[in-house]
Amino acid sequence: MHHDIKIKTDTREKRCAVASSVNGNDISFWIDFSLQDIEEEKINFYTTEIALGWLIAISKRDGATSVSISCSHAPRTKVVESWCLLSQISLKNLTAENSTIIKNNRKQRPGVCVSWGGGKDSYAALDIISKIVKDKKRFIFDFTSHSHSGKVSKKITRRNALTTKPTKEKFDAESIAVTSNAPSQMQMPNSANYFSFLPFLSAEYGIDMFCYSFESMFFYDGTSSFQFPVSRSQHYDMSRTLSAKILSLLMSRVTGQEFNIFNANYQFTEYSAFIYVAKHCEDGLSNIMMCEIGGDEKWCGACTKCAQMVLYSLSLDVKQNEIDTNHFLSNSPWVKKVLASDETWYKGLTYPGHIDSFRFVLSKISDESISELSDTAQKNLREIISKHADSDTREEDGIFAKNLFASWPQKYSPEVYRYLSELLPVYEAPKFEKHWGRSTVLRNEELQATTRATQFISFLLEQNDILRTEDSAI
């Protein structure tokens, strides 16, 4: 199946409107760069490359095997080739009304960028980066989707006030914040949603390392076999170790220098990432924002994320001043819902992929910690523990050596391992089976990821009809 992709961009006050069509279906959206100090003449160029990353992924999702692309502003050919290679789509033709390639001659110190959400996972990643990767400038990238027409997303405003601002000051990091309504306009693969920004981050800020922070539970499948080149899973199928290696090689091809994309939290479980922040990051719990429900408040006091903060802190005997523990365990909507049900898992108990950590945590809350609570909180917590604690659950409190060395760049992985192994228990690899709500899922194996990634790209270059023209890299 062949698709025609058309893109026309129009930038005003650093918001770029995109009028596009994929195989005759119109898709309109915008990308807002107003929080960044970027010349408007560059924004049409960057937006075109980002939008193509999204639209080519959508074409692949809808069954296309080849595409022809026409744009109002020319992207770099190598960027478009990379999106096509990643989606295994042949690029038949690429034309542009304005063929000028924007050049960025600014000489910058190489940068490492953390995909930022403000929670424990991205905070842990940034803290480790700050201790290990000392030869690069630090950035945090906050991409937020929202559908309203306001200039700045309320979610970004809230996150900036409660966690981003103090965090970037603490770690001497520069924040990059971009908003768009594109994810609400079209269903795109999660990887395309974020990774399409990589050429922009590299060109504008000199970034040559980009990390995300998905803990190991997100890499379990319903089947045990690894399907080359990319396995299907419940979440983030293109954020796996193999896929990160493929993207690293493609971005190295685009930039003409080594580029690393990796999962900084692949060695963690849900619980061990919290342990790292709570016990080994100065003021860690006061700087994170796990709850996404609250309005202007940092914690809503009613959701599963608030329950995690309360229960995980109790299990570690760590004092947190974020949520009133007695009130939460006595009167919160969450505790009332949990006490009212005898099911082993249900929506609102905890995130389905975190059920093993949840059961492990409950088994670790000591009688001494419970005795310090109010009478009602004690009674409720003991009942929750009797229902859900599982003392047979193992390995939720440490790091997985195999995952760490598979994910982190080779230059840094030995030092990361030495650092974390002094703080947390070390296990060779995650358990083969875990739970997803009531279901059992199996660990996805990713052996020899770098070799597989190289073979994959070589195969695609041989098989696909890709444009070979050279253009000027930014």
PDB file of N, CA, C and O in Angstrom, residues 45-118:
ATOM      1  N   PHE A  45      10.993  24.532  10.048  1.00  0.00           N
ATOM      2  CA  PHE A  45      11.919  23.452   9.715  1.00  0.00           C
ATOM      3  C   PHE A  45      11.835  22.324  10.746  1.00  0.00           C
ATOM      4  O   PHE A  45      11.651  21.149  10.411  1.00  0.00           O
ATOM      5  N   TYR A  46      11.956  22.678  12.037  1.00  0.00           N
ATOM      6  CA  TYR A  46      11.891  21.667  13.090  1.00  0.00           C
ATOM      7  C   TYR A  46      10.532  20.964  13.100  1.00  0.00           C
ATOM      8  O   TYR A  46      10.444  19.745  13.259  1.00  0.00           O
ATOM      9  N   THR A  47       9.452  21.754  12.942  1.00  0.00           N
ATOM     10  CA  THR A  47       8.119  21.181  12.984  1.00  0.00           C
ATOM     11  C   THR A  47       7.914  20.163  11.865  1.00  0.00           C
ATOM     12  O   THR A  47       7.301  19.108  12.067  1.00  0.00           O
ATOM     13  N   THR A  48       8.432  20.463  10.680  1.00  0.00           N
ATOM     14  CA  THR A  48       8.296  19.534   9.561  1.00  0.00           C
ATOM     15  C   THR A  48       8.936  18.192   9.892  1.00  0.00           C
ATOM     16  O   THR A  48       8.357  17.126   9.649  1.00  0.00           O
ATOM     17  N   GLU A  49      10.147  18.225  10.468  1.00  0.00           N
ATOM     18  CA  GLU A  49      10.830  16.972  10.799  1.00  0.00           C
ATOM     19  C   GLU A  49      10.094  16.204  11.898  1.00  0.00           C
ATOM     20  O   GLU A  49       9.970  14.975  11.836  1.00  0.00           O
ATOM     21  N   ILE A  50       9.610  16.919  12.907  1.00  0.00           N
ATOM     22  CA  ILE A  50       8.866  16.267  13.995  1.00  0.00           C
ATOM     23  C   ILE A  50       7.581  15.654  13.455  1.00  0.00           C
ATOM     24  O   ILE A  50       7.249  14.492  13.738  1.00  0.00           O
ATOM     25  N   ALA A  51       6.832  16.444  12.674  1.00  0.00           N
ATOM     26  CA  ALA A  51       5.559  15.981  12.141  1.00  0.00           C
ATOM     27  C   ALA A  51       5.730  14.756  11.247  1.00  0.00           C
ATOM     28  O   ALA A  51       4.905  13.827  11.271  1.00  0.00           O
ATOM     29  N   LEU A  52       6.799  14.724  10.466  1.00  0.00           N
ATOM     30  CA  LEU A  52       7.040  13.562   9.608  1.00  0.00           C
ATOM     31  C   LEU A  52       7.318  12.315  10.438  1.00  0.00           C
ATOM     32  O   LEU A  52       6.915  11.205  10.061  1.00  0.00           O
ATOM     33  N   GLY A  53       8.003  12.474  11.565  1.00  0.00           N
ATOM     34  CA  GLY A  53       8.205  11.334  12.454  1.00  0.00           C
ATOM     35  C   GLY A  53       6.882  10.744  12.899  1.00  0.00           C
ATOM     36  O   GLY A  53       6.721   9.514  12.986  1.00  0.00           O
ATOM     37  N   TRP A  54       5.923  11.617  13.186  1.00  0.00           N
ATOM     38  CA  TRP A  54       4.589  11.154  13.592  1.00  0.00           C
ATOM     39  C   TRP A  54       3.809  10.553  12.425  1.00  0.00           C
ATOM     40  O   TRP A  54       3.237   9.473  12.532  1.00  0.00           O
ATOM     41  N   LEU A  55       3.786  11.266  11.305  1.00  0.00           N
ATOM     42  CA  LEU A  55       2.916  10.866  10.192  1.00  0.00           C
ATOM     43  C   LEU A  55       3.409   9.598   9.493  1.00  0.00           C
ATOM     44  O   LEU A  55       2.599   8.784   9.031  1.00  0.00           O
ATOM     45  N   ILE A  56       4.714   9.416   9.413  1.00  0.00           N
ATOM     46  CA  ILE A  56       5.241   8.180   8.827  1.00  0.00           C
ATOM     47  C   ILE A  56       4.902   6.993   9.722  1.00  0.00           C
ATOM     48  O   ILE A  56       4.545   5.912   9.230  1.00  0.00           O
ATOM     49  N   ALA A  57       4.972   7.187  11.036  1.00  0.00           N
ATOM     50  CA  ALA A  57       4.585   6.110  11.958  1.00  0.00           C
ATOM     51  C   ALA A  57       3.110   5.763  11.805  1.00  0.00           C
ATOM     52  O   ALA A  57       2.713   4.588  11.888  1.00  0.00           O
ATOM     53  N   ILE A  58       2.275   6.772  11.586  1.00  0.00           N
ATOM     54  CA  ILE A  58       0.850   6.528  11.385  1.00  0.00           C
ATOM     55  C   ILE A  58       0.617   5.768  10.087  1.00  0.00           C
ATOM     56  O   ILE A  58      -0.215   4.851  10.016  1.00  0.00           O
ATOM     57  N   SER A  59       1.357   6.131   9.045  1.00  0.00           N
ATOM     58  CA  SER A  59       1.241   5.407   7.778  1.00  0.00           C
ATOM     59  C   SER A  59       1.597   3.934   7.957  1.00  0.00           C
ATOM     60  O   SER A  59       0.920   3.043   7.438  1.00  0.00           O
ATOM     61  N   LYS A  60       2.650   3.671   8.705  1.00  0.00           N
ATOM     62  CA  LYS A  60       3.039   2.284   8.975  1.00  0.00           C
ATOM     63  C   LYS A  60       1.938   1.566   9.736  1.00  0.00           C
ATOM     64  O   LYS A  60       1.584   0.425   9.421  1.00  0.00           O
ATOM     65  N   ARG A  61       1.389   2.230  10.746  1.00  0.00           N
ATOM     66  CA  ARG A  61       0.303   1.633  11.533  1.00  0.00           C
ATOM     67  C   ARG A  61      -0.883   1.263  10.664  1.00  0.00           C
ATOM     68  O   ARG A  61      -1.554   0.251  10.871  1.00  0.00           O
ATOM     69  N   ASP A  62      -1.136   2.101   9.650  1.00  0.00           N
ATOM     70  CA  ASP A  62      -2.289   1.886   8.781  1.00  0.00           C
ATOM     71  C   ASP A  62      -1.986   0.992   7.578  1.00  0.00           C
ATOM     72  O   ASP A  62      -2.800   0.884   6.661  1.00  0.00           O
ATOM     73  N   GLY A  63      -0.807   0.379   7.560  1.00  0.00           N
ATOM     74  CA  GLY A  63      -0.526  -0.628   6.558  1.00  0.00           C
ATOM     75  C   GLY A  63       0.272  -0.189   5.360  1.00  0.00           C
ATOM     76  O   GLY A  63       0.459  -0.972   4.415  1.00  0.00           O
ATOM     77  N   ALA A  64       0.783   1.055   5.338  1.00  0.00           N
ATOM     78  CA  ALA A  64       1.559   1.525   4.185  1.00  0.00           C
ATOM     79  C   ALA A  64       2.905   0.823   4.119  1.00  0.00           C
ATOM     80  O   ALA A  64       3.534   0.540   5.151  1.00  0.00           O
ATOM     81  N   THR A  65       3.356   0.562   2.898  1.00  0.00           N
ATOM     82  CA  THR A  65       4.693  -0.001   2.674  1.00  0.00           C
ATOM     83  C   THR A  65       5.608   0.991   1.968  1.00  0.00           C
ATOM     84  O   THR A  65       6.819   0.773   1.893  1.00  0.00           O
ATOM     85  N   SER A  66       5.036   2.073   1.442  1.00  0.00           N
ATOM     86  CA  SER A  66       5.840   3.114   0.799  1.00  0.00           C
ATOM     87  C   SER A  66       5.119   4.448   0.920  1.00  0.00           C
ATOM     88  O   SER A  66       3.894   4.488   1.087  1.00  0.00           O
ATOM     89  N   VAL A  67       5.882   5.550   0.841  1.00  0.00           N
ATOM     90  CA  VAL A  67       5.295   6.884   0.954  1.00  0.00           C
ATOM     91  C   VAL A  67       5.966   7.828  -0.040  1.00  0.00           C
ATOM     92  O   VAL A  67       7.134   7.662  -0.391  1.00  0.00           O
ATOM     93  N   SER A  68       5.207   8.823  -0.465  1.00  0.00           N
ATOM     94  CA  SER A  68       5.726   9.983  -1.170  1.00  0.00           C
ATOM     95  C   SER A  68       5.386  11.192  -0.317  1.00  0.00           C
ATOM     96  O   SER A  68       4.269  11.288   0.208  1.00  0.00           O
ATOM     97  N   ILE A  69       6.330  12.117  -0.161  1.00  0.00           N
ATOM     98  CA  ILE A  69       6.163  13.225   0.776  1.00  0.00           C
ATOM     99  C   ILE A  69       6.376  14.550   0.063  1.00  0.00           C
ATOM    100  O   ILE A  69       7.353  14.725  -0.671  1.00  0.00           O
ATOM    101  N   SER A  70       5.459  15.477   0.295  1.00  0.00           N
ATOM    102  CA  SER A  70       5.630  16.853  -0.179  1.00  0.00           C
ATOM    103  C   SER A  70       5.434  17.798   1.000  1.00  0.00           C
ATOM    104  O   SER A  70       4.511  17.629   1.799  1.00  0.00           O
ATOM    105  N   CYS A  71       6.326  18.801   1.118  1.00  0.00           N
ATOM    106  CA  CYS A  71       6.334  19.702   2.273  1.00  0.00           C
ATOM    107  C   CYS A  71       6.429  21.152   1.810  1.00  0.00           C
ATOM    108  O   CYS A  71       6.970  21.443   0.744  1.00  0.00           O
ATOM    109  N   SER A  72       5.946  22.046   2.659  1.00  0.00           N
ATOM    110  CA  SER A  72       6.140  23.463   2.380  1.00  0.00           C
ATOM    111  C   SER A  72       7.560  23.891   2.729  1.00  0.00           C
ATOM    112  O   SER A  72       8.108  24.817   2.139  1.00  0.00           O
ATOM    113  N   HIS A  73       8.185  23.217   3.730  1.00  0.00           N
ATOM    114  CA  HIS A  73       9.552  23.521   4.139  1.00  0.00           C
ATOM    115  C   HIS A  73      10.361  22.228   4.159  1.00  0.00           C
ATOM    116  O   HIS A  73       9.904  21.215   4.695  1.00  0.00           O
ATOM    117  N   ALA A  74      11.537  22.259   3.597  1.00  0.00           N
ATOM    118  CA  ALA A  74      12.341  21.047   3.415  1.00  0.00           C
ATOM    119  C   ALA A  74      12.899  20.545   4.740  1.00  0.00           C
ATOM    120  O   ALA A  74      13.512  21.307   5.495  1.00  0.00           O
ATOM    121  N   PRO A  75      12.740  19.257   5.015  1.00  0.00           N
ATOM    122  CA  PRO A  75      13.441  18.625   6.129  1.00  0.00           C
ATOM    123  C   PRO A  75      14.787  18.093   5.637  1.00  0.00           C
ATOM    124  O   PRO A  75      15.053  18.073   4.435  1.00  0.00           O
ATOM    125  N   ARG A  76      15.630  17.671   6.547  1.00  0.00           N
ATOM    126  CA  ARG A  76      16.853  16.987   6.148  1.00  0.00           C
ATOM    127  C   ARG A  76      16.487  15.599   5.629  1.00  0.00           C
ATOM    128  O   ARG A  76      15.709  14.872   6.256  1.00  0.00           O
ATOM    129  N   THR A  77      17.047  15.235   4.496  1.00  0.00           N
ATOM    130  CA  THR A  77      16.736  13.947   3.889  1.00  0.00           C
ATOM    131  C   THR A  77      17.088  12.795   4.818  1.00  0.00           C
ATOM    132  O   THR A  77      16.335  11.822   4.932  1.00  0.00           O
ATOM    133  N   LYS A  78      18.217  12.900   5.521  1.00  0.00           N
ATOM    134  CA  LYS A  78      18.619  11.805   6.401  1.00  0.00           C
ATOM    135  C   LYS A  78      17.644  11.604   7.550  1.00  0.00           C
ATOM    136  O   LYS A  78      17.468  10.477   8.038  1.00  0.00           O
ATOM    137  N   VAL A  79      16.999  12.678   7.992  1.00  0.00           N
ATOM    138  CA  VAL A  79      15.993  12.538   9.041  1.00  0.00           C
ATOM    139  C   VAL A  79      14.786  11.764   8.514  1.00  0.00           C
ATOM    140  O   VAL A  79      14.295  10.829   9.153  1.00  0.00           O
ATOM    141  N   VAL A  80      14.323  12.148   7.322  1.00  0.00           N
ATOM    142  CA  VAL A  80      13.171  11.455   6.733  1.00  0.00           C
ATOM    143  C   VAL A  80      13.511  10.001   6.450  1.00  0.00           C
ATOM    144  O   VAL A  80      12.708   9.093   6.698  1.00  0.00           O
ATOM    145  N   GLU A  81      14.703   9.746   5.948  1.00  0.00           N
ATOM    146  CA  GLU A  81      15.141   8.371   5.724  1.00  0.00           C
ATOM    147  C   GLU A  81      15.101   7.567   7.016  1.00  0.00           C
ATOM    148  O   GLU A  81      14.687   6.407   7.034  1.00  0.00           O
ATOM    149  N   SER A  82      15.521   8.199   8.104  1.00  0.00           N
ATOM    150  CA  SER A  82      15.553   7.492   9.383  1.00  0.00           C
ATOM    151  C   SER A  82      14.160   7.102   9.836  1.00  0.00           C
ATOM    152  O   SER A  82      13.944   5.985  10.317  1.00  0.00           O
ATOM    153  N   TRP A  83      13.190   8.023   9.705  1.00  0.00           N
ATOM    154  CA  TRP A  83      11.812   7.679  10.102  1.00  0.00           C
ATOM    155  C   TRP A  83      11.283   6.549   9.219  1.00  0.00           C
ATOM    156  O   TRP A  83      10.560   5.670   9.698  1.00  0.00           O
ATOM    157  N   CYS A  84      11.625   6.560   7.953  1.00  0.00           N
ATOM    158  CA  CYS A  84      11.177   5.492   7.052  1.00  0.00           C
ATOM    159  C   CYS A  84      11.852   4.164   7.387  1.00  0.00           C
ATOM    160  O   CYS A  84      11.195   3.117   7.400  1.00  0.00           O
ATOM    161  N   LEU A  85      13.144   4.203   7.667  1.00  0.00           N
ATOM    162  CA  LEU A  85      13.845   2.980   8.046  1.00  0.00           C
ATOM    163  C   LEU A  85      13.249   2.385   9.324  1.00  0.00           C
ATOM    164  O   LEU A  85      13.047   1.175   9.431  1.00  0.00           O
ATOM    165  N   LEU A  86      12.986   3.245  10.293  1.00  0.00           N
ATOM    166  CA  LEU A  86      12.445   2.781  11.563  1.00  0.00           C
ATOM    167  C   LEU A  86      11.082   2.115  11.378  1.00  0.00           C
ATOM    168  O   LEU A  86      10.753   1.143  12.055  1.00  0.00           O
ATOM    169  N   SER A  87      10.278   2.650  10.466  1.00  0.00           N
ATOM    170  CA  SER A  87       8.940   2.101  10.213  1.00  0.00           C
ATOM    171  C   SER A  87       8.929   1.055   9.102  1.00  0.00           C
ATOM    172  O   SER A  87       7.872   0.516   8.773  1.00  0.00           O
ATOM    173  N   GLN A  88      10.114   0.789   8.513  1.00  0.00           N
ATOM    174  CA  GLN A  88      10.224  -0.183   7.415  1.00  0.00           C
ATOM    175  C   GLN A  88       9.306   0.197   6.250  1.00  0.00           C
ATOM    176  O   GLN A  88       8.540  -0.611   5.735  1.00  0.00           O
ATOM    177  N   ILE A  89       9.384   1.474   5.879  1.00  0.00           N
ATOM    178  CA  ILE A  89       8.610   2.014   4.771  1.00  0.00           C
ATOM    179  C   ILE A  89       9.576   2.550   3.720  1.00  0.00           C
ATOM    180  O   ILE A  89      10.554   3.225   4.058  1.00  0.00           O
ATOM    181  N   SER A  90       9.306   2.292   2.457  1.00  0.00           N
ATOM    182  CA  SER A  90      10.112   2.826   1.373  1.00  0.00           C
ATOM    183  C   SER A  90       9.745   4.274   1.094  1.00  0.00           C
ATOM    184  O   SER A  90       8.560   4.620   1.041  1.00  0.00           O
ATOM    185  N   LEU A  91      10.742   5.117   0.937  1.00  0.00           N
ATOM    186  CA  LEU A  91      10.532   6.518   0.590  1.00  0.00           C
ATOM    187  C   LEU A  91      10.684   6.666  -0.927  1.00  0.00           C
ATOM    188  O   LEU A  91      11.788   6.561  -1.458  1.00  0.00           O
ATOM    189  N   LYS A  92       9.577   6.888  -1.621  1.00  0.00           N
ATOM    190  CA  LYS A  92       9.600   6.952  -3.076  1.00  0.00           C
ATOM    191  C   LYS A  92       9.959   8.335  -3.596  1.00  0.00           C
ATOM    192  O   LYS A  92      10.597   8.470  -4.633  1.00  0.00           O
ATOM    193  N   ASN A  93       9.535   9.378  -2.868  1.00  0.00           N
ATOM    194  CA  ASN A  93       9.784  10.731  -3.362  1.00  0.00           C
ATOM    195  C   ASN A  93       9.679  11.725  -2.216  1.00  0.00           C
ATOM    196  O   ASN A  93       8.852  11.555  -1.311  1.00  0.00           O
ATOM    197  N   LEU A  94      10.516  12.768  -2.252  1.00  0.00           N
ATOM    198  CA  LEU A  94      10.489  13.827  -1.251  1.00  0.00           C
ATOM    199  C   LEU A  94      10.688  15.165  -1.940  1.00  0.00           C
ATOM    200  O   LEU A  94      11.730  15.407  -2.551  1.00  0.00           O
ATOM    201  N   THR A  95       9.686  16.040  -1.868  1.00  0.00           N
ATOM    202  CA  THR A  95       9.770  17.358  -2.488  1.00  0.00           C
ATOM    203  C   THR A  95       9.378  18.427  -1.483  1.00  0.00           C
ATOM    204  O   THR A  95       8.657  18.165  -0.508  1.00  0.00           O
ATOM    205  N   ALA A  96       9.849  19.656  -1.731  1.00  0.00           N
ATOM    206  CA  ALA A  96       9.538  20.775  -0.837  1.00  0.00           C
ATOM    207  C   ALA A  96       9.453  22.062  -1.623  1.00  0.00           C
ATOM    208  O   ALA A  96      10.225  22.282  -2.569  1.00  0.00           O
ATOM    209  N   GLU A  97       8.509  22.929  -1.246  1.00  0.00           N
ATOM    210  CA  GLU A  97       8.377  24.238  -1.882  1.00  0.00           C
ATOM    211  C   GLU A  97       9.572  25.118  -1.530  1.00  0.00           C
ATOM    212  O   GLU A  97      10.158  25.780  -2.380  1.00  0.00           O
ATOM    213  N   ASN A  98       9.927  25.142  -0.253  1.00  0.00           N
ATOM    214  CA  ASN A  98      11.082  25.897   0.216  1.00  0.00           C
ATOM    215  C   ASN A  98      12.180  24.891   0.526  1.00  0.00           C
ATOM    216  O   ASN A  98      12.096  24.133   1.486  1.00  0.00           O
ATOM    217  N   SER A  99      13.213  24.867  -0.286  1.00  0.00           N
ATOM    218  CA  SER A  99      14.243  23.837  -0.163  1.00  0.00           C
ATOM    219  C   SER A  99      15.413  24.249   0.721  1.00  0.00           C
ATOM    220  O   SER A  99      16.404  23.541   0.817  1.00  0.00           O
ATOM    221  N   THR A 100      15.291  25.411   1.387  1.00  0.00           N
ATOM    222  CA  THR A 100      16.380  25.883   2.239  1.00  0.00           C
ATOM    223  C   THR A 100      16.499  25.023   3.488  1.00  0.00           C
ATOM    224  O   THR A 100      15.518  24.801   4.199  1.00  0.00           O
ATOM    225  N   ILE A 101      17.696  24.502   3.748  1.00  0.00           N
ATOM    226  CA  ILE A 101      17.965  23.758   4.965  1.00  0.00           C
ATOM    227  C   ILE A 101      18.564  24.714   5.990  1.00  0.00           C
ATOM    228  O   ILE A 101      19.596  25.338   5.746  1.00  0.00           O
ATOM    229  N   ILE A 102      17.900  24.886   7.113  1.00  0.00           N
ATOM    230  CA  ILE A 102      18.379  25.797   8.149  1.00  0.00           C
ATOM    231  C   ILE A 102      19.667  25.248   8.752  1.00  0.00           C
ATOM    232  O   ILE A 102      19.739  24.088   9.150  1.00  0.00           O
ATOM    233  N   LYS A 103      20.686  26.085   8.826  1.00  0.00           N
ATOM    234  CA  LYS A 103      21.952  25.669   9.403  1.00  0.00           C
ATOM    235  C   LYS A 103      22.122  26.276  10.784  1.00  0.00           C
ATOM    236  O   LYS A 103      21.798  27.429  11.005  1.00  0.00           O
ATOM    237  N   ASN A 104      22.618  25.457  11.695  1.00  0.00           N
ATOM    238  CA  ASN A 104      22.905  25.922  13.033  1.00  0.00           C
ATOM    239  C   ASN A 104      24.413  25.833  13.243  1.00  0.00           C
ATOM    240  O   ASN A 104      24.960  24.742  13.373  1.00  0.00           O
ATOM    241  N   ASN A 105      25.072  26.953  13.261  1.00  0.00           N
ATOM    242  CA  ASN A 105      26.530  26.972  13.388  1.00  0.00           C
ATOM    243  C   ASN A 105      26.989  27.178  14.824  1.00  0.00           C
ATOM    244  O   ASN A 105      28.175  27.323  15.085  1.00  0.00           O
ATOM    245  N   ARG A 106      26.025  27.200  15.748  1.00  0.00           N
ATOM    246  CA  ARG A 106      26.377  27.432  17.142  1.00  0.00           C
ATOM    247  C   ARG A 106      27.191  26.264  17.698  1.00  0.00           C
ATOM    248  O   ARG A 106      26.797  25.109  17.605  1.00  0.00           O
ATOM    249  N   LYS A 107      28.345  26.556  18.277  1.00  0.00           N
ATOM    250  CA  LYS A 107      29.181  25.538  18.891  1.00  0.00           C
ATOM    251  C   LYS A 107      28.751  25.381  20.349  1.00  0.00           C
ATOM    252  O   LYS A 107      28.759  26.345  21.114  1.00  0.00           O
ATOM    253  N   GLN A 108      28.358  24.164  20.700  1.00  0.00           N
ATOM    254  CA  GLN A 108      27.849  23.937  22.035  1.00  0.00           C
ATOM    255  C   GLN A 108      28.558  22.767  22.698  1.00  0.00           C
ATOM    256  O   GLN A 108      29.044  21.854  22.033  1.00  0.00           O
ATOM    257  N   ARG A 109      28.587  22.821  24.016  1.00  0.00           N
ATOM    258  CA  ARG A 109      29.049  21.679  24.783  1.00  0.00           C
ATOM    259  C   ARG A 109      28.062  20.532  24.588  1.00  0.00           C
ATOM    260  O   ARG A 109      26.860  20.745  24.623  1.00  0.00           O
ATOM    261  N   PRO A 110      28.521  19.298  24.343  1.00  0.00           N
ATOM    262  CA  PRO A 110      27.590  18.178  24.166  1.00  0.00           C
ATOM    263  C   PRO A 110      26.653  18.059  25.358  1.00  0.00           C
ATOM    264  O   PRO A 110      27.030  18.359  26.499  1.00  0.00           O
ATOM    265  N   GLY A 111      25.433  17.638  25.087  1.00  0.00           N
ATOM    266  CA  GLY A 111      24.432  17.595  26.138  1.00  0.00           C
ATOM    267  C   GLY A 111      23.802  16.236  26.319  1.00  0.00           C
ATOM    268  O   GLY A 111      23.700  15.440  25.389  1.00  0.00           O
ATOM    269  N   VAL A 112      23.364  15.963  27.544  1.00  0.00           N
ATOM    270  CA  VAL A 112      22.581  14.773  27.861  1.00  0.00           C
ATOM    271  C   VAL A 112      21.206  15.241  28.304  1.00  0.00           C
ATOM    272  O   VAL A 112      21.078  16.176  29.097  1.00  0.00           O
ATOM    273  N   CYS A 113      20.175  14.610  27.767  1.00  0.00           N
ATOM    274  CA  CYS A 113      18.801  15.063  27.995  1.00  0.00           C
ATOM    275  C   CYS A 113      17.978  13.939  28.606  1.00  0.00           C
ATOM    276  O   CYS A 113      17.999  12.804  28.125  1.00  0.00           O
ATOM    277  N   VAL A 114      17.233  14.273  29.660  1.00  0.00           N
ATOM    278  CA  VAL A 114      16.340  13.329  30.325  1.00  0.00           C
ATOM    279  C   VAL A 114      14.904  13.676  29.962  1.00  0.00           C
ATOM    280  O   VAL A 114      14.475  14.819  30.132  1.00  0.00           O
ATOM    281  N   SER A 115      14.166  12.696  29.429  1.00  0.00           N
ATOM    282  CA  SER A 115      12.743  12.895  29.189  1.00  0.00           C
ATOM    283  C   SER A 115      12.061  13.063  30.540  1.00  0.00           C
ATOM    284  O   SER A 115      12.127  12.180  31.405  1.00  0.00           O
ATOM    285  N   TRP A 116      11.365  14.180  30.727  1.00  0.00           N
ATOM    286  CA  TRP A 116      10.984  14.631  32.072  1.00  0.00           C
ATOM    287  C   TRP A 116       9.481  14.573  32.292  1.00  0.00           C
ATOM    288  O   TRP A 116       8.706  15.078  31.498  1.00  0.00           O
ATOM    289  N   GLY A 117       9.085  13.926  33.385  1.00  0.00           N
ATOM    290  CA  GLY A 117       7.686  13.935  33.791  1.00  0.00           C
ATOM    291  C   GLY A 117       7.498  14.479  35.189  1.00  0.00           C
ATOM    292  O   GLY A 117       6.382  14.753  35.612  1.00  0.00           O
ATOM    293  N   GLY A 118       8.600  14.609  35.945  1.00  0.00           N
ATOM    294  CA  GLY A 118       8.530  15.157  37.295  1.00  0.00           C
ATOM    295  C   GLY A 118       8.310  14.130  38.378  1.00  0.00           C
ATOM    296  O   GLY A 118       8.305  14.478  39.564  1.00  0.00           O
TER     297      GLY A 118
END
